[in-house]
CSV table of C-alpha atoms in Angstrom, one decimal:
chain,number,residue,atom,x,y,z
I,15,MET,CA,1.6,17.4,18.2
I,16,LEU,CA,0.3,14.6,16.0
I,17,ASN,CA,3.6,13.1,14.9
I,18,GLN,CA,6.9,14.4,13.3
I,19,PHE,CA,5.6,13.7,9.7
I,20,PHE,CA,2.3,15.5,10.1
I,21,ASP,CA,3.7,18.2,12.3
I,22,LYS,CA,6.0,19.6,9.5
I,23,TYR,CA,2.9,19.8,7.2
I,24,ILE,CA,0.8,21.6,10.0
I,25,PHE,CA,3.8,24.0,10.4
I,26,THR,CA,3.9,24.8,6.7
I,27,ASN,CA,0.2,24.9,6.4
I,28,THR,CA,0.0,22.2,3.9
I,29,LEU,CA,-2.0,20.0,6.1
I,30,LYS,CA,-5.5,21.4,6.0
I,31,TYR,CA,-8.9,20.7,7.4
I,32,THR,CA,-11.3,22.3,5.0
I,33,HIS,CA,-15.1,21.8,4.4
I,34,ASN,CA,-14.9,19.0,6.9
I,35,ASN,CA,-12.1,17.2,4.9
I,36,PHE,CA,-8.4,16.6,5.5
I,37,TYR,CA,-5.9,17.5,2.8
I,38,LEU,CA,-2.2,16.9,2.8
I,39,VAL,CA,-0.6,18.8,0.0
I,40,ASN,CA,-4.0,18.7,-1.7
I,41,VAL,CA,-4.3,14.9,-1.3
I,42,PRO,CA,-7.6,14.3,0.4
I,43,PHE,CA,-7.5,11.7,3.2
I,44,VAL,CA,-9.5,10.4,6.2
I,45,ILE,CA,-8.8,9.2,9.6
I,46,SER,CA,-10.8,6.0,10.2
I,47,PRO,CA,-11.2,3.3,12.6
I,48,VAL,CA,-9.3,0.1,11.6
I,49,ASP,CA,-12.5,-1.9,12.2
I,50,ILE,CA,-14.1,-0.3,9.1
I,51,PHE,CA,-11.3,-1.8,6.9
I,52,LEU,CA,-11.4,-5.1,8.8
I,53,SER,CA,-15.1,-5.7,7.8
I,54,ILE,CA,-13.9,-5.7,4.1
I,55,LEU,CA,-10.5,-7.4,4.6
I,56,LYS,CA,-11.8,-10.4,6.6
I,57,SER,CA,-13.5,-11.7,3.6
I,58,ASN,CA,-12.1,-14.9,2.3
I,59,ASP,CA,-13.5,-14.3,-1.2
I,60,LEU,CA,-10.5,-14.5,-3.6
I,61,ASP,CA,-12.2,-12.6,-6.5
I,62,PHE,CA,-13.3,-9.8,-4.0
I,63,HIS,CA,-9.8,-9.3,-2.9
I,64,LYS,CA,-8.5,-9.3,-6.5
I,65,LYS,CA,-11.1,-6.7,-7.4
I,66,ILE,CA,-10.0,-4.5,-4.4
I,67,TYR,CA,-6.4,-5.0,-5.3
I,68,LEU,CA,-6.9,-4.0,-9.0
I,69,ALA,CA,-9.1,-1.0,-8.1
I,70,VAL,CA,-6.5,0.3,-5.6
I,71,LYS,CA,-3.6,-0.3,-7.9
I,72,GLU,CA,-5.3,1.5,-10.9
I,73,ASP,CA,-6.4,4.4,-8.7
I,74,THR,CA,-3.0,4.8,-7.2
I,75,LYS,CA,-1.4,5.0,-10.7
I,76,SER,CA,-4.0,7.3,-12.4
I,77,ASN,CA,-5.0,9.6,-9.5
I,78,PHE,CA,-2.8,9.4,-6.3
I,79,MET,CA,0.5,9.3,-8.0
I,80,LYS,CA,-0.7,12.1,-10.5
I,81,ARG,CA,-1.2,14.5,-7.6
I,82,PHE,CA,2.5,14.2,-6.8
I,83,SER,CA,3.7,14.7,-10.3
I,84,GLU,CA,1.6,17.8,-10.6
I,85,LEU,CA,3.4,19.3,-7.5
I,86,GLY,CA,6.8,18.6,-9.3
I,87,ILE,CA,7.7,15.7,-6.8
I,88,THR,CA,10.1,13.2,-8.6
I,89,HIS,CA,9.4,9.4,-8.5
I,90,GLU,CA,12.1,8.7,-5.9
I,91,LYS,CA,10.8,11.4,-3.6
I,92,GLU,CA,7.3,10.1,-4.2
I,93,LEU,CA,8.4,6.7,-2.8
I,94,ASP,CA,9.9,8.5,0.2
I,95,PHE,CA,6.8,10.6,0.7
I,96,VAL,CA,4.2,7.7,0.4
I,97,LYS,CA,6.3,5.5,2.7
I,98,ALA,CA,6.5,8.3,5.3
I,99,PHE,CA,2.6,9.0,4.9
I,100,PHE,CA,1.5,5.5,5.3
I,101,VAL,CA,3.9,5.0,8.3
I,102,ALA,CA,2.7,8.2,10.0
I,103,SER,CA,-1.0,7.4,9.2
I,104,GLY,CA,-0.8,4.3,11.3
I,105,TRP,CA,-0.5,1.5,8.5
I,106,GLY,CA,2.6,0.1,10.2
I,107,MET,CA,6.3,0.3,9.7
I,108,ILE,CA,7.3,0.0,6.0
I,109,GLN,CA,10.7,-1.0,5.1
I,110,ILE,CA,12.1,-1.3,1.6
I,111,ILE,CA,14.3,-4.2,1.7
I,112,ASP,CA,15.2,-4.4,-2.0
I,113,HIS,CA,14.5,-1.9,-4.8
I,114,ASP,CA,15.9,-2.4,-8.3
I,115,LYS,CA,14.4,0.1,-10.8
I,116,GLU,CA,16.1,-1.5,-13.7
I,117,SER,CA,14.8,-4.9,-13.2
I,118,LYS,CA,11.5,-3.5,-11.8
I,119,ARG,CA,11.6,-5.5,-8.6
I,120,ALA,CA,11.2,-4.6,-5.0
I,121,ILE,CA,10.7,-6.3,-1.7
I,122,ILE,CA,8.9,-4.5,1.1
I,123,VAL,CA,8.4,-5.6,4.7
I,124,LEU,CA,5.5,-4.3,6.8
I,125,ASP,CA,5.7,-4.6,10.5
I,126,ASN,CA,2.9,-4.0,12.9
I,127,SER,CA,0.2,-4.0,10.2
I,128,PRO,CA,-3.0,-2.9,12.2
I,129,PHE,CA,-5.1,-5.1,9.8
I,130,ALA,CA,-2.9,-8.2,10.1
I,131,THR,CA,-2.6,-7.8,13.9
I,132,SER,CA,-6.3,-7.5,14.3
I,133,LEU,CA,-7.1,-10.4,12.0
I,134,GLY,CA,-4.4,-12.7,13.3
I,135,GLY,CA,-5.7,-16.3,13.3
I,136,LYS,CA,-9.1,-15.2,11.9
I,137,VAL,CA,-8.5,-15.5,8.1
I,138,ASP,CA,-7.2,-17.8,5.4
I,139,LEU,CA,-5.7,-15.2,3.1
I,140,PRO,CA,-3.1,-12.4,3.4
I,141,VAL,CA,-5.0,-9.3,4.5
I,142,ASP,CA,-3.1,-6.1,3.4
I,143,THR,CA,-5.0,-5.9,0.1
I,144,PHE,CA,-5.2,-2.2,0.2
I,145,LEU,CA,-1.5,-1.6,0.7
I,146,LYS,CA,-0.7,-4.3,-1.8
I,147,GLY,CA,-2.7,-2.3,-4.4
I,148,VAL,CA,-1.0,1.0,-3.3
I,149,LEU,CA,2.4,-0.6,-3.7
I,150,ALA,CA,1.8,-2.1,-7.1
I,151,GLY,CA,0.5,1.3,-8.4
I,152,LEU,CA,3.3,3.3,-6.7
I,153,PHE,CA,6.0,1.0,-8.1
I,154,SER,CA,4.4,0.8,-11.7
I,155,GLU,CA,4.7,4.5,-11.8
I,156,ILE,CA,8.3,4.8,-10.4
I,157,TYR,CA,9.5,1.9,-12.7
I,158,GLY,CA,7.7,3.3,-15.7
I,159,GLY,CA,6.1,-0.1,-16.5
I,160,ASP,CA,3.4,-2.4,-15.0
I,161,VAL,CA,4.4,-4.3,-11.9
I,162,ASP,CA,2.2,-6.5,-9.6
I,163,CYS,CA,2.5,-7.3,-5.9
I,164,VAL,CA,2.0,-10.6,-4.0
I,165,GLU,CA,1.9,-10.5,-0.1
I,166,SER,CA,4.2,-13.6,0.3
I,167,GLU,CA,4.1,-13.6,4.1
I,168,CYS,CA,1.4,-12.2,6.4
I,169,LEU,CA,1.2,-11.5,10.1
I,170,ALA,CA,-2.5,-12.5,10.1
I,171,LEU,CA,-1.4,-16.0,8.9
I,172,GLY,CA,1.2,-16.5,11.6
I,173,ALA,CA,4.3,-14.9,10.0
I,174,LYS,CA,6.6,-12.5,11.9
I,175,SER,CA,5.7,-9.6,9.6
I,176,CYS,CA,4.0,-8.9,6.1
I,177,LYS,CA,6.3,-9.2,3.1
I,178,PHE,CA,5.5,-8.0,-0.4
I,179,ILE,CA,7.1,-9.0,-3.6
I,180,LEU,CA,6.8,-6.6,-6.5
I,181,LYS,CA,7.8,-7.4,-10.1
I,182,PRO,CA,6.3,-7.7,-13.6
I,183,LYS,CA,3.4,-10.1,-13.7
I,184,THR,CA,5.1,-12.2,-16.3
I,185,GLU,CA,7.9,-13.0,-13.8
I,186,PHE,CA,5.5,-14.5,-11.0
I,187,ASP,CA,5.1,-18.3,-11.1
I,188,MET,CA,1.4,-18.5,-11.9
I,189,SER,CA,1.3,-22.2,-10.9
I,190,LYS,CA,1.8,-21.2,-7.2
I,191,LYS,CA,-1.3,-21.1,-5.1
I,192,ILE,CA,-0.3,-17.9,-3.3
I,193,VAL,CA,0.1,-16.2,-6.6
I,194,GLN,CA,-3.1,-17.6,-8.1
I,195,ASP,CA,-5.0,-16.5,-4.9
I,196,GLN,CA,-3.8,-12.9,-5.2
I,197,LEU,CA,-3.3,-12.0,-8.8
I,198,PRO,CA,-6.0,-12.1,-11.5
I,199,ILE,CA,-4.9,-14.5,-14.2
């Protein structure tokens, strides 16, 4: 027994280990020590984090989400599946606090981020860059229009949890340092 999420996929034979690789409903994934990600996320290089964010966002939109649509999974079910997948995979507890498809806005809270917990007090920037990119790509697809994501609060910087704001880029106040630090201008 791994956890309830993965157990149901083991039972239905859609979680597979083939040719030394894991697949969940034909989506390849790895089990990796957090420290490998920390070596990247602890960088205080703003441009580096922006490049990671954009690359993950674009790949999520063009590849990761495409795999679900090929399986006939609707956008709302994609949101539930991706949330459950990341929680079950150890990324922390994801809560969707606000979600308004019409205005293309969402607020997501992440508790117990393994990255932010490990880097608490050791960094000067929010650290959940990978998840921020995944969320931006996921919600861009669900909303049918481009949205960006800013981590407005981060456990690594002393906040109680990590908080992500998603909305169209034009609605962010680009004069604010937190936005300038995270989004390409």
